[in-house]
XYZ file of C-alpha atoms in Angstrom:
84
model
C 4.102 -46.249 8.662
C 2.714 -43.120 9.527
C 4.519 -40.175 11.152
C 1.600 -39.058 13.208
C 2.529 -35.317 11.809
C -0.016 -33.220 9.511
C -0.272 -33.937 5.377
C -2.244 -31.685 2.983
C -4.618 -34.971 2.833
C -5.570 -34.485 6.453
C -6.414 -30.760 6.133
C -10.142 -31.157 5.676
C -10.435 -34.582 7.890
C -8.791 -32.124 10.967
C -10.581 -28.965 9.870
C -8.428 -26.807 12.950
C -5.328 -25.355 10.733
C -8.003 -24.084 7.804
C -9.184 -21.236 10.126
C -4.918 -20.815 10.669
C -3.950 -20.747 6.949
C -6.931 -18.379 5.836
C -5.589 -15.780 8.202
C -2.041 -16.121 7.478
C -3.105 -16.006 3.552
C -5.131 -13.060 3.858
C -2.560 -11.443 5.803
C 0.346 -11.864 3.160
C -2.242 -10.757 0.837
C -3.314 -7.585 2.345
C 0.386 -6.741 2.707
C 1.570 -7.540 -0.752
C -1.249 -5.162 -2.260
C -0.333 -2.465 0.631
C 3.582 -2.718 -0.693
C 2.226 -2.830 -3.900
C 0.210 0.608 -3.647
C 2.973 2.457 -2.251
C 5.299 1.818 -4.776
C 2.323 2.634 -7.317
C 0.677 5.186 -5.858
C 3.564 7.173 -3.631
C 4.946 10.437 -4.682
C 8.364 9.844 -3.304
C 9.130 6.478 -5.613
C 10.037 7.717 -9.139
C 9.797 4.582 -11.649
C 10.555 6.889 -14.312
C 13.547 9.316 -14.398
C 13.419 10.242 -17.960
C 9.684 11.706 -18.497
C 9.227 12.434 -14.479
C 12.279 13.048 -12.212
C 10.736 14.552 -9.504
C 6.634 13.651 -9.376
C 6.364 15.379 -6.215
C 6.608 19.104 -7.382
C 3.586 17.753 -9.712
C 1.255 17.605 -6.851
C -2.014 19.892 -5.950
C -2.466 20.422 -2.493
C -5.448 19.109 -2.455
C -4.013 15.174 -3.704
C -4.283 12.639 -1.099
C -1.505 10.455 -1.283
C -1.788 9.248 2.047
C -3.956 5.572 2.657
C -5.726 7.294 6.121
C -5.825 10.903 7.338
C -7.723 11.421 10.352
C -7.814 14.847 10.806
C -7.002 16.451 7.372
C -9.544 17.497 4.910
C -7.349 17.944 1.999
C -9.854 19.541 -0.102
C -9.799 22.937 1.790
C -5.891 23.052 1.642
C -3.764 25.753 -0.064
C -0.294 25.890 -1.621
C 2.210 27.808 0.150
C 4.827 27.531 -1.523
C 6.126 28.504 -5.289
C 5.566 26.846 -9.122
C 8.331 24.888 -10.011
């Protein structure tokens, strides 16, 4: 007895759900990669407290850690504070 629901075997036949699964998969992969980038590249996150307890102090003014900046040219910035 067939309940009329969608099963894995009906996906190639009914093809309308394939784009939905592709977009959901691409969005999930993009969100996962972005969170991994934030966890690994952001200076606010400290994974190793013994060797580098304050990673934000070792950033040069020309280091760009933001994903996208609209109006800032990081190569022309100068340091205004003291060196630690």
